[in-house]
Amino acid sequence: MLGWRMNSEWRFLVALTLFSLVGLSIPSRSSAEVMTQSEKNRQRWVVRSLYDQFPDEHIRGLSEYPRGVMWFGTWGEGLVRYDGRNRLQIKSSDGLPTDFIRRVSVAPDGRIWVAARGGAASLNEDGTGIEVFTEEDGLVSDDLFGLDIDSQGRVWVTGPGGVSRINVDGSIQQFGTDRPDLAKNCGRSVAVDEARGIVWVGWREGIVNAFDLETGEVSSVCQEMVACPDQNVNDLELDTQNNLWIACDWSTYRYDGESMEAIRPESMTGDWGSGGLCAGPDGTMWLGLQIGLALYDRGSLTFFDWRDGLLQDNVNDLLVSMDGTVWAGTTGGVSFLTPSQFIPMDAPKPHNFRFLSNLADSKGRIWVGGSDLSYLENGEWESLHVGDSNERDFFASRIAESPDGRILSSWNNHGVYSWAEGHGEWLPDPPNPDQRFRAMNVAPDGCVYLGGDTGEVYCYVEGEWKQLPYPDGQEPSHILSFLFEEGGAVWVGGDSLLFRYQDGASETIPFPYDQKEVSFYEMIQGPDGKIYMATEGVGVAVYDDGEWTFFNKENSGLTTNKTYAIEFDNQGRLWVGTRSNGLYRYQDGGWFHYQRTEGLPPCRISDLAIGQDGRIYLATYDTG
């Protein structure tokens, strides 16, 4: 048990992702209306486990000291110190009273304390200097369950018969032994509450009471209560608002000093088994349960279990470490949750799970196109409602910004919509009987280029559409992308199609592969002047003055040749979105892969945009 601590260096690391969010149905956990789950909260965390470092070990207690060094109390294997690479095991043969440890905590002086089945013990950070305390030294019992430490370094432990306090000078005091009802009971948990000047103790039979922090007398400030009749009080924890949380066998409660609130939904049936508790920021609380791990956040419960990556669903204790990682000690080893590098965003409805394009404009707004056209500004979404979003084939395929700040979007079956600061209008219809357009971009001179499914390429300039010629011998095909090269050339990419247009003439670009097997979905010019292409068929293609370089699953770290989106960020790093294999970043000669293990659900990445804040925005398709 440890209160929440957040390091100022912790940030969401890489990206914000535009996801369409849907309700989550988990039949074996309970009915959907009971769980009140938040898929958005689930996507904020990535579950991992220490398979090799802690094979099948029963973890009962967790703590951290110094920063980044974890301490795990095991049931039968002693105490383990783990720094992310090295594991140091400390057992009874090294001086501990037993190998069966229930709780671990850290005193203000840096000493590590354990409450165990054979007494209490403290030791130095390097595992030396073990000092043991037992009944012979004055403890109420050697069979200890609860452990907490106050700001003065006094150690509070509980067990059968009452409460013991180990003072800084090593002397021990007993409390509660003068109460016959408590002397026959067993203290299962303890929590220091310095704001109220008390220490809370949870007992068998569901009793919770408080002792004065200084005198050790039963406190009159907080009345004794039966929180959960006929149950054990397995853990106590204070949240950031100083509410007391009570973990019982069959439920979890929150006590604000006046009234008790049940956290477990009344309609939920089956196992619960609340064990460890750990406070998060802003009144949130992490719950260790027999059915996995749960996050309570403003009335919503978000659950994680073995299907999300936990080693085992029976979670005994929890810890939020200094870097924001949530550690879970289970009956089968150690799992941990790290903040996802991808943040799901609630785009306005309707979008029907289809985000085909996005744009970061010159004013810092983030645009997203799907069944509607919306933009994010100052944390708020606005929708333009361009047309009938209920029409199945009505969607924005591309978004671009003109040199004068107009936002243009191409719409399937409708043409091009132009918007500037509250006023929007449709451009005249292109001279194309089939108004299905998948490619659109705006050149530096303001000309709007538009490509259709039947192969036509148009340029809108000075109020009229003009059609571009194809190279001799080139068969028309679906147009997918445009690139404006420095010097005025326009590159046109499509299905089995790649040519360049300049000064009224078009020429085919020689390509080393059979173009019939390649689709050119997006093209950009990099900081080095080379042209980078996201293709389906050959992965990432790079053109440099007639020379070609390819990055694909045959010759590099990519796991797919189906790439759809490509962009350079503010640091000159190349980002590539794929059809179903996540997101890639190319830097210093190597590819870095972001997928489910980093918090990105399986999805097709349709488009990428780089915000003024340096974040990467992903438009995704069918992430529901």
JSON list of C-alpha atoms in Angstrom, two decimals, residues 75 103 122 163 222 266 306 333 340 364 366 393 405 475 549:
[
{"chain": "A", "resi": 75, "resn": "TRP", "atom": "CA", "xyz": [4.70, -15.82, 0.02]},
{"chain": "A", "resi": 103, "resn": "ARG", "atom": "CA", "xyz": [3.51, -6.30, 3.43]},
{"chain": "A", "resi": 122, "resn": "SER", "atom": "CA", "xyz": [13.89, -3.85, 8.62]},
{"chain": "A", "resi": 163, "resn": "VAL", "atom": "CA", "xyz": [-1.79, -3.25, 17.24]},
{"chain": "A", "resi": 222, "resn": "CYS", "atom": "CA", "xyz": [-13.75, 8.61, 14.48]},
{"chain": "A", "resi": 266, "resn": "GLU", "atom": "CA", "xyz": [-25.15, -3.74, -6.38]},
{"chain": "A", "resi": 306, "resn": "TRP", "atom": "CA", "xyz": [-5.58, -11.90, -17.82]},
{"chain": "A", "resi": 333, "resn": "GLY", "atom": "CA", "xyz": [3.93, -13.07, -10.32]},
{"chain": "A", "resi": 340, "resn": "SER", "atom": "CA", "xyz": [-0.08, 4.41, -23.02]},
{"chain": "A", "resi": 364, "resn": "GLY", "atom": "CA", "xyz": [-2.92, 25.07, -34.48]},
{"chain": "A", "resi": 366, "resn": "ILE", "atom": "CA", "xyz": [-6.52, 19.68, -35.62]},
{"chain": "A", "resi": 393, "resn": "ASP", "atom": "CA", "xyz": [-21.12, 7.03, -49.10]},
{"chain": "A", "resi": 405, "resn": "GLY", "atom": "CA", "xyz": [-5.64, 29.67, -44.88]},
{"chain": "A", "resi": 475, "resn": "GLU", "atom": "CA", "xyz": [-3.67, 3.52, -68.43]},
{"chain": "A", "resi": 549, "resn": "THR", "atom": "CA", "xyz": [15.52, 2.91, -52.02]}
]
